[in-house]
mmCIF file of C-alpha atoms in Angstrom:
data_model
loop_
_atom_site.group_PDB
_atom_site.id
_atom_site.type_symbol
_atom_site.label_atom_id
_atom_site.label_comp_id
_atom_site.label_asym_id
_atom_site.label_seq_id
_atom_site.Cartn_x
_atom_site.Cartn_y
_atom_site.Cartn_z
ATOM 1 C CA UNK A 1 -10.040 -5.599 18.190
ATOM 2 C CA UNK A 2 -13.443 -7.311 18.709
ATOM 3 C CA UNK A 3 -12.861 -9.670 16.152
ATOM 4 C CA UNK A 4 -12.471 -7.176 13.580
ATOM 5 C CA UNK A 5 -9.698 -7.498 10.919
ATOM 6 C CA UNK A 6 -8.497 -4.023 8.931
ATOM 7 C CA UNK A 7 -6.220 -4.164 6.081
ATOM 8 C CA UNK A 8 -3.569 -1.458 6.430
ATOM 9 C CA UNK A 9 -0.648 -2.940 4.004
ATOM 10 C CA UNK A 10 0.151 -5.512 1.569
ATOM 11 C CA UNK A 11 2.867 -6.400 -0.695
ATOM 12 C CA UNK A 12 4.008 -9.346 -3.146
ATOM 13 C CA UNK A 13 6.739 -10.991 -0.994
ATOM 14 C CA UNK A 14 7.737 -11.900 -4.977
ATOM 15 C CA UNK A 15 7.582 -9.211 -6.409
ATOM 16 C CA UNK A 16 7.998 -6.269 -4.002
ATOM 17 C CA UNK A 17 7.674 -3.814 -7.133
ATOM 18 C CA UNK A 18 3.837 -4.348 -8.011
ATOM 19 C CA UNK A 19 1.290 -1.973 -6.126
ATOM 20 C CA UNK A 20 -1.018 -4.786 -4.758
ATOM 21 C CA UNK A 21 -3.425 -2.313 -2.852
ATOM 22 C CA UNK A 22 -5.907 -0.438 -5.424
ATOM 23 C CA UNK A 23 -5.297 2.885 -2.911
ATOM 24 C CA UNK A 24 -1.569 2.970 -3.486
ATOM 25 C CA UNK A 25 -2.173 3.552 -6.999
ATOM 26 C CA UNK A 26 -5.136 6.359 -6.555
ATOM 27 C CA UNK A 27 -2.499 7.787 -3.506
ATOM 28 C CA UNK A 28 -0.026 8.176 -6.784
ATOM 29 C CA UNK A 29 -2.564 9.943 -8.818
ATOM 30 C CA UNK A 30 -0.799 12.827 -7.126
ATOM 31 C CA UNK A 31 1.891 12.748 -10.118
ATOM 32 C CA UNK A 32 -0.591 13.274 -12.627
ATOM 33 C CA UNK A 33 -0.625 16.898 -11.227
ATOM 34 C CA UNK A 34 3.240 17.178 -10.007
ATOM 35 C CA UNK A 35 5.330 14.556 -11.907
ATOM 36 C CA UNK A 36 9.051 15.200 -10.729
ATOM 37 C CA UNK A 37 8.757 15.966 -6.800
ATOM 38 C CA UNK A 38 11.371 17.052 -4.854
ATOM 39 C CA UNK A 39 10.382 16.618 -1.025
ATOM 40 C CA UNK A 40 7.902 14.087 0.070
ATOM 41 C CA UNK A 41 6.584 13.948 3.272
ATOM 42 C CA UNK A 42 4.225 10.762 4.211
ATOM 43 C CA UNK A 43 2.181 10.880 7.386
ATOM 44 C CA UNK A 44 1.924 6.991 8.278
ATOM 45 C CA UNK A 45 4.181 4.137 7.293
ATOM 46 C CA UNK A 46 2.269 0.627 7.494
ATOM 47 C CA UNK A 47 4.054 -1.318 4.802
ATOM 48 C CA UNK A 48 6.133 1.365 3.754
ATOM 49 C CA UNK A 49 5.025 0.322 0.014
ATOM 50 C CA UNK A 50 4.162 4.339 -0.723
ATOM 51 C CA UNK A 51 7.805 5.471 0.719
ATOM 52 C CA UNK A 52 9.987 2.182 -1.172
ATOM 53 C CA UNK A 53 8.210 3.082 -4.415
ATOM 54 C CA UNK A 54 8.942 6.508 -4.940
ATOM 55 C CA UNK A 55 12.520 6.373 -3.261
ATOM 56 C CA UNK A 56 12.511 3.537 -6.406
ATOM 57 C CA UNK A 57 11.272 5.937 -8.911
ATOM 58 C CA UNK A 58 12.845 9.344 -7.776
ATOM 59 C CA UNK A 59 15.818 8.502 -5.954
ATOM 60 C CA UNK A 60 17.111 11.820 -6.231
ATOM 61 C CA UNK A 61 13.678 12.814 -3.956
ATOM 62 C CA UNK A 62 14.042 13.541 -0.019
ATOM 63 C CA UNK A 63 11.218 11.837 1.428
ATOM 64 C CA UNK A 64 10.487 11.663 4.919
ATOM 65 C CA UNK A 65 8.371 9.630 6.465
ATOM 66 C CA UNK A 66 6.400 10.206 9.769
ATOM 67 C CA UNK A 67 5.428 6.803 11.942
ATOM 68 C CA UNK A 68 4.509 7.091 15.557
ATOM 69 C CA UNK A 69 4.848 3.274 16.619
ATOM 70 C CA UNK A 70 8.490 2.066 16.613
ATOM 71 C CA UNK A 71 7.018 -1.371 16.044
ATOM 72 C CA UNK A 72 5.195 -0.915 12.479
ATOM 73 C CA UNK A 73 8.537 0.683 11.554
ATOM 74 C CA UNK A 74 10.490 -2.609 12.594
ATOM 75 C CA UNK A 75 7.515 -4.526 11.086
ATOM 76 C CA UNK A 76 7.994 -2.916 7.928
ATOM 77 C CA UNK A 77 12.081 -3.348 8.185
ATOM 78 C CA UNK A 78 11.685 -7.231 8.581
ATOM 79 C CA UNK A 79 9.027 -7.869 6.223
ATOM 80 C CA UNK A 80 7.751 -5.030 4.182
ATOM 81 C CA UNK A 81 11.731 -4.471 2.573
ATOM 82 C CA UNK A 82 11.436 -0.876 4.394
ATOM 83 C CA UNK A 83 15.481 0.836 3.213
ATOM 84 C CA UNK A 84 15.883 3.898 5.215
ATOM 85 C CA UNK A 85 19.059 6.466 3.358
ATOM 86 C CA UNK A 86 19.884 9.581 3.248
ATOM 87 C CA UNK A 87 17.212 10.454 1.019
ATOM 88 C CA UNK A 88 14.194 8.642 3.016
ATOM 89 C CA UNK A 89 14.257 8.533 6.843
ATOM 90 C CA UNK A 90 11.849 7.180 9.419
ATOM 91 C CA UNK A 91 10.686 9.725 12.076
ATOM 92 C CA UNK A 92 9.224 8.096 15.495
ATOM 93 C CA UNK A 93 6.781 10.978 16.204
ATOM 94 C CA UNK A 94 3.492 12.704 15.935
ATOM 95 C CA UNK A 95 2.497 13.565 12.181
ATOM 96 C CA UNK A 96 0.775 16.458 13.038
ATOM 97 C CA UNK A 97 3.909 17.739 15.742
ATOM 98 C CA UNK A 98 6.335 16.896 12.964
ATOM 99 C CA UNK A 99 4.123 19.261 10.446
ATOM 100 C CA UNK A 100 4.290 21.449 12.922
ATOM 101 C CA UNK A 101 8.089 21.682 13.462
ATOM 102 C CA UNK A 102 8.573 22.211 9.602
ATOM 103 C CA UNK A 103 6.905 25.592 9.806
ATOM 104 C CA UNK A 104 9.531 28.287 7.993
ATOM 105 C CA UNK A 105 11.602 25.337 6.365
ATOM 106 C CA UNK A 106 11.727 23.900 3.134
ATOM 107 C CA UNK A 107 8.299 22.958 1.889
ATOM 108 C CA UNK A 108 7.051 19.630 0.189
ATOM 109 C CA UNK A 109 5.868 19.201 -2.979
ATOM 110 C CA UNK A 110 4.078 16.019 -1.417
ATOM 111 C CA UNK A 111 2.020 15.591 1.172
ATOM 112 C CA UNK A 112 0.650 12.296 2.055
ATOM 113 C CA UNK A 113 -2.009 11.528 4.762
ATOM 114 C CA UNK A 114 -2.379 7.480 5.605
ATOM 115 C CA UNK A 115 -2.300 7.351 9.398
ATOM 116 C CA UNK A 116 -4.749 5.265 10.735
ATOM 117 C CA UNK A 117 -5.521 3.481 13.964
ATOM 118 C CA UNK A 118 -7.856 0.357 13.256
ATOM 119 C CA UNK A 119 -10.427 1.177 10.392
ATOM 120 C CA UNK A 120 -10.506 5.042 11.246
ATOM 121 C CA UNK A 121 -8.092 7.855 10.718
ATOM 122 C CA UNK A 122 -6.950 9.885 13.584
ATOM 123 C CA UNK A 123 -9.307 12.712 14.580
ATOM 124 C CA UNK A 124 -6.485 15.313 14.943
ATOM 125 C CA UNK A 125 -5.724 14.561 11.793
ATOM 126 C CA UNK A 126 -8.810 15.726 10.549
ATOM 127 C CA UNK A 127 -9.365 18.993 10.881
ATOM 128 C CA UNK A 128 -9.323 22.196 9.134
ATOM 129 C CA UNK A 129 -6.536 23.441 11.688
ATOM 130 C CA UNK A 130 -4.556 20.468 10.643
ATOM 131 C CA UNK A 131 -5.345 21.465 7.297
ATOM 132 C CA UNK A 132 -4.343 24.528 7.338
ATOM 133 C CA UNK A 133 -0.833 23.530 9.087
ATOM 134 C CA UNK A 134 0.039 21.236 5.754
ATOM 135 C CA UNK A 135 -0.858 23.791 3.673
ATOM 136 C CA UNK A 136 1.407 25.998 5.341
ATOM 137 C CA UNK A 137 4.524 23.606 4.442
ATOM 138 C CA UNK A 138 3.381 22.871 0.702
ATOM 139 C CA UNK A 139 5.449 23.877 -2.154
ATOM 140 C CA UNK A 140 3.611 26.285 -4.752
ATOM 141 C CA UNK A 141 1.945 23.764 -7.314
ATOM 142 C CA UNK A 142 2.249 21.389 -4.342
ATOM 143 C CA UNK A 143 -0.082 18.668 -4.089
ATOM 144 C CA UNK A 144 -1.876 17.074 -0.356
ATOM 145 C CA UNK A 145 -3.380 13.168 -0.769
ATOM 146 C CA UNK A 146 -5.738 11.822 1.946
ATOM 147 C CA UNK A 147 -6.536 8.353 2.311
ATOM 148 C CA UNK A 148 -10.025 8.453 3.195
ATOM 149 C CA UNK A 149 -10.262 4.549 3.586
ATOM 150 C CA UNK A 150 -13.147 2.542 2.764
ATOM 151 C CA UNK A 151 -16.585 1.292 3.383
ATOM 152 C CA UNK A 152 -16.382 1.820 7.076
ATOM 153 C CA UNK A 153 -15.585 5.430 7.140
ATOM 154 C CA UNK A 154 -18.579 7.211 7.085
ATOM 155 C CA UNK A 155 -17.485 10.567 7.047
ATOM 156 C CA UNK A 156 -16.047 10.788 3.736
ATOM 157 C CA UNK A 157 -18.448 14.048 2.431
ATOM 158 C CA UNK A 158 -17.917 15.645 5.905
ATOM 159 C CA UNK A 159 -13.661 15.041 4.575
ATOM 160 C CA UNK A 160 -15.039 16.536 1.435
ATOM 161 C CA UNK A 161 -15.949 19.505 2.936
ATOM 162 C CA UNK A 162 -13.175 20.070 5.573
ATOM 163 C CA UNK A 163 -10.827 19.990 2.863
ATOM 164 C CA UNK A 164 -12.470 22.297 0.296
ATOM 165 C CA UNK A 165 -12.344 24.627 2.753
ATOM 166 C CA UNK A 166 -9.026 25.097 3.024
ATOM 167 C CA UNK A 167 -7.653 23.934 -0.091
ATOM 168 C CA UNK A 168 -9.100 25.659 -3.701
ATOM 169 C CA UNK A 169 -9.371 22.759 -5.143
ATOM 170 C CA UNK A 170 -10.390 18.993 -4.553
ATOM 171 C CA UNK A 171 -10.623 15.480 -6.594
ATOM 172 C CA UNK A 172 -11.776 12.305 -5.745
ATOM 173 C CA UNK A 173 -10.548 8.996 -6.350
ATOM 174 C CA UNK A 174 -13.035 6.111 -6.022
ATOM 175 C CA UNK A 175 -12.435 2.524 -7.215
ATOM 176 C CA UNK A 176 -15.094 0.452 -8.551
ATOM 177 C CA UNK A 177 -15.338 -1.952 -6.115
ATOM 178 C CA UNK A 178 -15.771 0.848 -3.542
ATOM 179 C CA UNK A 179 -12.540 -0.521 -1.657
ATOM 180 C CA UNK A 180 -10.712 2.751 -1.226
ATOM 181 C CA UNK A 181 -11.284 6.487 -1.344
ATOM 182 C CA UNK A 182 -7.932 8.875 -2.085
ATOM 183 C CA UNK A 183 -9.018 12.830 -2.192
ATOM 184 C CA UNK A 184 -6.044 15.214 -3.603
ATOM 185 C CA UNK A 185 -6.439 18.414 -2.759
ATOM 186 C CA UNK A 186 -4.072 21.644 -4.681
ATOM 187 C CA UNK A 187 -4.309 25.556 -4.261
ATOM 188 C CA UNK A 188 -4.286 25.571 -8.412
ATOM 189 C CA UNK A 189 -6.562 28.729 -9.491
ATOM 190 C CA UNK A 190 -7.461 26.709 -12.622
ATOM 191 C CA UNK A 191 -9.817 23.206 -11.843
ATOM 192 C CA UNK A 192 -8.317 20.624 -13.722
ATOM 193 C CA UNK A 193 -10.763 18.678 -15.798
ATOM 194 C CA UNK A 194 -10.771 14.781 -16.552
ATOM 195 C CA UNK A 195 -9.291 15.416 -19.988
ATOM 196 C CA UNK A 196 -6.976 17.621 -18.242
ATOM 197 C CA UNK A 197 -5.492 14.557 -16.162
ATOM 198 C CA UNK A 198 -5.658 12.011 -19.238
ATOM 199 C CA UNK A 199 -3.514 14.378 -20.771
ATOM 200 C CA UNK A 200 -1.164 14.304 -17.795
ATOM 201 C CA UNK A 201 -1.366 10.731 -17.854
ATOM 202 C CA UNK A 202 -0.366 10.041 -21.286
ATOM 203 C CA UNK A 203 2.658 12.431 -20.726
ATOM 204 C CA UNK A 204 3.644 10.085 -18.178
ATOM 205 C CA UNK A 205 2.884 6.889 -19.830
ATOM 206 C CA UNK A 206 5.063 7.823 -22.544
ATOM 207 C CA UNK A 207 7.948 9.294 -20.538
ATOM 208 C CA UNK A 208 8.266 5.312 -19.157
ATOM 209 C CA UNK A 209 9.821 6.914 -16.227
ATOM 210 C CA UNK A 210 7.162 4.841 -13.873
ATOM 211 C CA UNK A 211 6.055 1.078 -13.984
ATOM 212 C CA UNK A 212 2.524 2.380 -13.499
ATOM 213 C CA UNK A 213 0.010 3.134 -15.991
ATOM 214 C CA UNK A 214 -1.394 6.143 -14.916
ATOM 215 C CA UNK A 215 -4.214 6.049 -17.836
ATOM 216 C CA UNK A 216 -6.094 3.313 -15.130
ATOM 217 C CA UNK A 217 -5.335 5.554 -12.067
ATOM 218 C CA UNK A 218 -7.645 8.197 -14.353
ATOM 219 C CA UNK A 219 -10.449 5.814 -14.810
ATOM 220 C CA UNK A 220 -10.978 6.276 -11.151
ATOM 221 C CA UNK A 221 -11.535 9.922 -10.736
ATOM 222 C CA UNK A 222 -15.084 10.674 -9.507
ATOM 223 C CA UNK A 223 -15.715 13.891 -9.995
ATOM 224 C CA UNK A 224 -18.782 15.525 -7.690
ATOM 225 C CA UNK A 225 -18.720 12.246 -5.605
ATOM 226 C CA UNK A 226 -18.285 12.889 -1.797
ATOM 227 C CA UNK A 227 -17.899 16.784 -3.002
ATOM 228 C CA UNK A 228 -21.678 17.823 -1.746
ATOM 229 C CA UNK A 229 -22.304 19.495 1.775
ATOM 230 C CA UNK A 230 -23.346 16.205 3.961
#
Protein backbone atom coordinates (compact mmCIF):
# COMPACT_ATOMS: atom_id res chain seq x y z
CA UNK A 1 0.00 0.00 0.00
CA UNK A 2 1.53 3.33 -1.15
CA UNK A 3 4.59 1.84 -2.06
CA UNK A 4 5.26 0.60 1.26
CA UNK A 5 6.68 -2.95 1.79
CA UNK A 6 6.14 -4.72 5.53
CA UNK A 7 7.77 -7.87 6.40
CA UNK A 8 5.28 -10.17 8.12
CA UNK A 9 7.06 -13.79 7.51
CA UNK A 10 10.06 -15.45 6.33
CA UNK A 11 11.47 -18.81 6.19
CA UNK A 12 14.57 -20.81 4.64
CA UNK A 13 12.81 -22.62 1.73
CA UNK A 14 16.15 -24.99 2.69
CA UNK A 15 15.99 -25.31 5.72
CA UNK A 16 12.43 -24.79 7.03
CA UNK A 17 13.80 -25.56 10.70
CA UNK A 18 15.99 -22.30 11.30
CA UNK A 19 14.08 -19.21 12.87
CA UNK A 20 15.14 -16.61 10.18
CA UNK A 21 13.12 -13.64 11.80
CA UNK A 22 15.01 -12.21 15.06
CA UNK A 23 11.12 -11.82 16.62
CA UNK A 24 10.36 -15.51 16.35
CA UNK A 25 13.07 -16.19 18.63
CA UNK A 26 12.23 -13.22 21.33
CA UNK A 27 8.23 -14.56 20.66
CA UNK A 28 9.88 -18.04 22.15
CA UNK A 29 11.41 -16.37 25.08
CA UNK A 30 8.04 -17.36 26.46
CA UNK A 31 9.63 -20.94 27.37
CA UNK A 32 12.16 -19.51 29.44
CA UNK A 33 9.21 -18.92 31.90
CA UNK A 34 6.86 -22.09 30.91
CA UNK A 35 9.06 -24.76 29.21
CA UNK A 36 6.61 -27.80 28.58
CA UNK A 37 3.16 -26.11 27.40
CA UNK A 38 0.22 -27.84 26.97
CA UNK A 39 -2.31 -25.55 24.93
CA UNK A 40 -1.12 -22.89 22.64
CA UNK A 41 -3.20 -20.52 21.21
CA UNK A 42 -1.60 -18.03 18.41
CA UNK A 43 -3.56 -14.99 17.33
CA UNK A 44 -2.22 -14.50 13.59
CA UNK A 45 -0.69 -17.01 11.23
CA UNK A 46 1.53 -15.21 8.43
CA UNK A 47 4.11 -17.87 7.74
CA UNK A 48 2.93 -20.14 10.21
CA UNK A 49 6.81 -20.46 11.28
CA UNK A 50 5.64 -19.85 15.24
CA UNK A 51 2.76 -22.72 14.92
CA UNK A 52 5.25 -25.49 12.63
CA UNK A 53 7.96 -24.97 15.25
CA UNK A 54 6.41 -25.78 18.33
CA UNK A 55 4.00 -28.53 16.81
CA UNK A 56 7.96 -29.69 15.88
CA UNK A 57 9.14 -29.39 19.35
CA UNK A 58 6.01 -30.39 21.48
CA UNK A 59 4.04 -32.53 19.39
CA UNK A 60 2.17 -33.78 22.16
CA UNK A 61 0.92 -29.75 22.50
CA UNK A 62 -2.72 -28.67 21.18
CA UNK A 63 -2.12 -25.54 19.49
CA UNK A 64 -4.60 -23.61 17.79
CA UNK A 65 -4.14 -21.12 15.66
CA UNK A 66 -6.46 -18.09 14.90
CA UNK A 67 -6.17 -16.46 11.09
CA UNK A 68 -8.92 -14.31 9.76
CA UNK A 69 -7.95 -14.31 5.91
CA UNK A 70 -8.48 -17.73 4.26
CA UNK A 71 -5.82 -16.62 1.82
CA UNK A 72 -2.61 -16.19 4.22
CA UNK A 73 -3.74 -19.61 5.48
CA UNK A 74 -3.52 -21.12 1.82
CA UNK A 75 -0.40 -18.91 1.39
CA UNK A 76 1.17 -20.46 4.21
CA UNK A 77 -0.11 -24.19 3.03
CA UNK A 78 1.66 -23.75 -0.44
CA UNK A 79 4.72 -22.12 0.58
CA UNK A 80 5.32 -21.61 4.22
CA UNK A 81 5.07 -25.89 4.81
CA UNK A 82 1.88 -24.90 7.08
CA UNK A 83 0.68 -29.07 8.45
CA UNK A 84 -2.61 -28.68 10.06
CA UNK A 85 -3.42 -32.27 12.63
CA UNK A 86 -5.18 -33.02 15.23
CA UNK A 87 -2.99 -31.31 17.49
CA UNK A 88 -2.71 -27.81 15.48
CA UNK A 89 -5.75 -26.50 13.54
CA UNK A 90 -6.37 -23.36 11.55
CA UNK A 91 -9.42 -21.28 12.66
CA UNK A 92 -10.87 -18.72 9.87
CA UNK A 93 -12.13 -16.13 12.42
CA UNK A 94 -11.75 -13.13 14.59
CA UNK A 95 -8.86 -13.53 17.29
CA UNK A 96 -10.47 -11.56 19.66
CA UNK A 97 -14.28 -13.50 18.95
CA UNK A 98 -12.39 -16.77 19.15
CA UNK A 99 -10.87 -15.57 22.76
CA UNK A 100 -14.02 -14.80 23.43
CA UNK A 101 -15.77 -18.15 22.74
CA UNK A 102 -13.10 -19.97 24.96
CA UNK A 103 -14.45 -18.28 28.06
CA UNK A 104 -15.19 -21.34 30.81
CA UNK A 105 -13.04 -23.90 28.70
CA UNK A 106 -9.77 -25.20 28.99
CA UNK A 107 -7.20 -22.46 29.35
CA UNK A 108 -3.76 -21.96 27.50
CA UNK A 109 -0.63 -21.99 28.85
CA UNK A 110 0.30 -19.82 25.66
CA UNK A 111 -0.91 -16.98 24.39
CA UNK A 112 0.49 -15.44 21.36
CA UNK A 113 -0.46 -12.00 19.85
CA UNK A 114 1.04 -11.43 16.02
CA UNK A 115 -1.96 -10.15 14.07
CA UNK A 116 -1.20 -7.42 12.05
CA UNK A 117 -2.64 -5.57 9.09
CA UNK A 118 0.25 -3.70 7.13
CA UNK A 119 2.94 -2.31 9.64
CA UNK A 120 0.32 -1.86 12.57
CA UNK A 121 -1.44 -4.26 14.85
CA UNK A 122 -5.13 -4.27 15.03
CA UNK A 123 -6.62 -1.66 17.39
CA UNK A 124 -9.12 -4.12 18.98
CA UNK A 125 -6.46 -5.97 19.71
CA UNK A 126 -5.07 -3.51 21.83
CA UNK A 127 -6.82 -2.82 24.58
CA UNK A 128 -7.06 -3.43 28.17
CA UNK A 129 -10.62 -5.10 27.55
CA UNK A 130 -8.90 -7.37 25.16
CA UNK A 131 -6.47 -7.81 27.75
CA UNK A 132 -8.37 -8.68 30.21
CA UNK A 133 -10.38 -11.35 27.92
CA UNK A 134 -6.82 -13.39 27.39
CA UNK A 135 -6.16 -13.26 30.74
CA UNK A 136 -9.34 -14.74 31.47
CA UNK A 137 -8.39 -18.01 29.31
CA UNK A 138 -4.65 -18.29 30.66
CA UNK A 139 -3.53 -21.23 32.55
CA UNK A 140 -2.09 -20.40 36.18
CA UNK A 141 1.77 -19.80 35.51
CA UNK A 142 0.50 -19.06 31.99
CA UNK A 143 2.41 -16.84 29.91
CA UNK A 144 0.79 -13.86 27.05
CA UNK A 145 3.58 -12.67 24.14
CA UNK A 146 2.83 -9.52 22.07
CA UNK A 147 4.55 -8.71 19.04
CA UNK A 148 4.90 -5.13 19.29
CA UNK A 149 6.64 -4.84 15.78
CA UNK A 150 9.22 -2.47 14.92
CA UNK A 151 10.45 0.94 14.12
CA UNK A 152 7.16 2.08 12.78
CA UNK A 153 5.02 1.42 15.72
CA UNK A 154 5.11 4.23 17.79
CA UNK A 155 3.09 3.25 20.51
CA UNK A 156 5.18 0.73 22.05
CA UNK A 157 5.33 2.56 25.89
CA UNK A 158 1.57 3.33 25.51
CA UNK A 159 1.60 -1.13 24.91
CA UNK A 160 3.79 -0.94 27.94
CA UNK A 161 1.37 0.50 29.93
CA UNK A 162 -1.91 -1.14 28.69
CA UNK A 163 -0.43 -4.30 29.52
CA UNK A 164 0.97 -3.65 33.02
CA UNK A 165 -2.22 -2.85 33.83
CA UNK A 166 -3.72 -5.84 33.55
CA UNK A 167 -1.07 -8.25 33.81
CA UNK A 168 1.41 -8.16 37.26
CA UNK A 169 4.12 -8.48 35.50
CA UNK A 170 5.88 -7.38 32.14
CA UNK A 171 9.37 -7.95 30.13
CA UNK A 172 10.66 -6.62 27.18
CA UNK A 173 12.44 -8.04 24.41
CA UNK A 174 14.42 -5.65 22.19
CA UNK A 175 17.01 -6.70 19.57
CA UNK A 176 19.97 -4.73 18.87
CA UNK A 177 19.31 -3.67 15.67
CA UNK A 178 15.97 -2.30 16.92
CA UNK A 179 14.13 -4.67 14.30
CA UNK A 180 11.55 -6.17 16.61
CA UNK A 181 9.93 -5.61 19.98
CA UNK A 182 8.25 -8.96 21.83
CA UNK A 183 6.68 -7.92 25.47
CA UNK A 184 5.66 -11.16 27.70
CA UNK A 185 3.49 -10.44 30.12
CA UNK A 186 2.64 -13.28 33.43
CA UNK A 187 0.40 -12.84 36.64
CA UNK A 188 3.71 -14.34 38.64
CA UNK A 189 3.69 -12.55 42.26
CA UNK A 190 7.51 -12.86 42.17
CA UNK A 191 9.41 -10.45 39.17
CA UNK A 192 11.75 -12.56 37.59
CA UNK A 193 15.17 -11.05 37.32
CA UNK A 194 17.76 -11.38 34.32
CA UNK A 195 19.72 -13.98 36.27
CA UNK A 196 16.47 -15.48 36.94
CA UNK A 197 15.89 -16.18 33.06
CA UNK A 198 19.70 -17.16 32.37
CA UNK A 199 19.05 -19.67 34.78
CA UNK A 200 15.96 -20.81 32.90
CA UNK A 201 17.88 -20.70 29.88
CA UNK A 202 20.67 -22.87 30.76
CA UNK A 203 18.05 -25.45 32.05
CA UNK A 204 16.88 -25.50 28.64
CA UNK A 205 20.07 -25.44 26.80
CA UNK A 206 21.08 -28.43 28.54
CA UNK A 207 17.82 -30.38 28.37
CA UNK A 208 18.63 -30.25 24.22
CA UNK A 209 14.97 -30.63 23.94
CA UNK A 210 14.98 -27.34 21.47
CA UNK A 211 17.33 -26.41 18.47
CA UNK A 212 17.39 -22.92 19.95
CA UNK A 213 19.80 -21.45 22.21
CA UNK A 214 17.86 -19.70 24.53
CA UNK A 215 21.14 -18.11 26.31
CA UNK A 216 20.95 -15.44 22.98
CA UNK A 217 17.12 -15.01 23.31
CA UNK A 218 18.34 -13.63 27.07
CA UNK A 219 20.80 -11.21 25.71
CA UNK A 220 17.80 -9.40 24.44
CA UNK A 221 15.80 -8.67 27.48
CA UNK A 222 15.55 -4.91 28.13
CA UNK A 223 14.51 -4.44 31.24
CA UNK A 224 12.81 -0.72 32.06
CA UNK A 225 12.78 -0.09 28.23
CA UNK A 226 9.26 0.87 26.88
CA UNK A 227 8.13 0.15 30.75
CA UNK A 228 7.79 4.15 31.68
CA UNK A 229 4.32 6.02 31.54
CA UNK A 230 4.56 7.71 27.83
Amino acid sequence: RNNDFFLQSRINAKDPQELVLVYSKMTLANLLFQPEPKRILIIGLGGAVLPNRLHDWYPEAWIDVVEIDGKITAIAKEFFFLRESRQCKVHEEDGRLFIQSQRGKEKYDFVVLDAFKSGSIPYHLKTAEFYSEIRDILAPGGVVSSNLYGKSNGLKPHDSVTFSSIFKQTYLFDDPDEIATVLHATDHEQRWSKEDLERSAMKIVISKRIPLDMREVVAMYRPGKYEETP
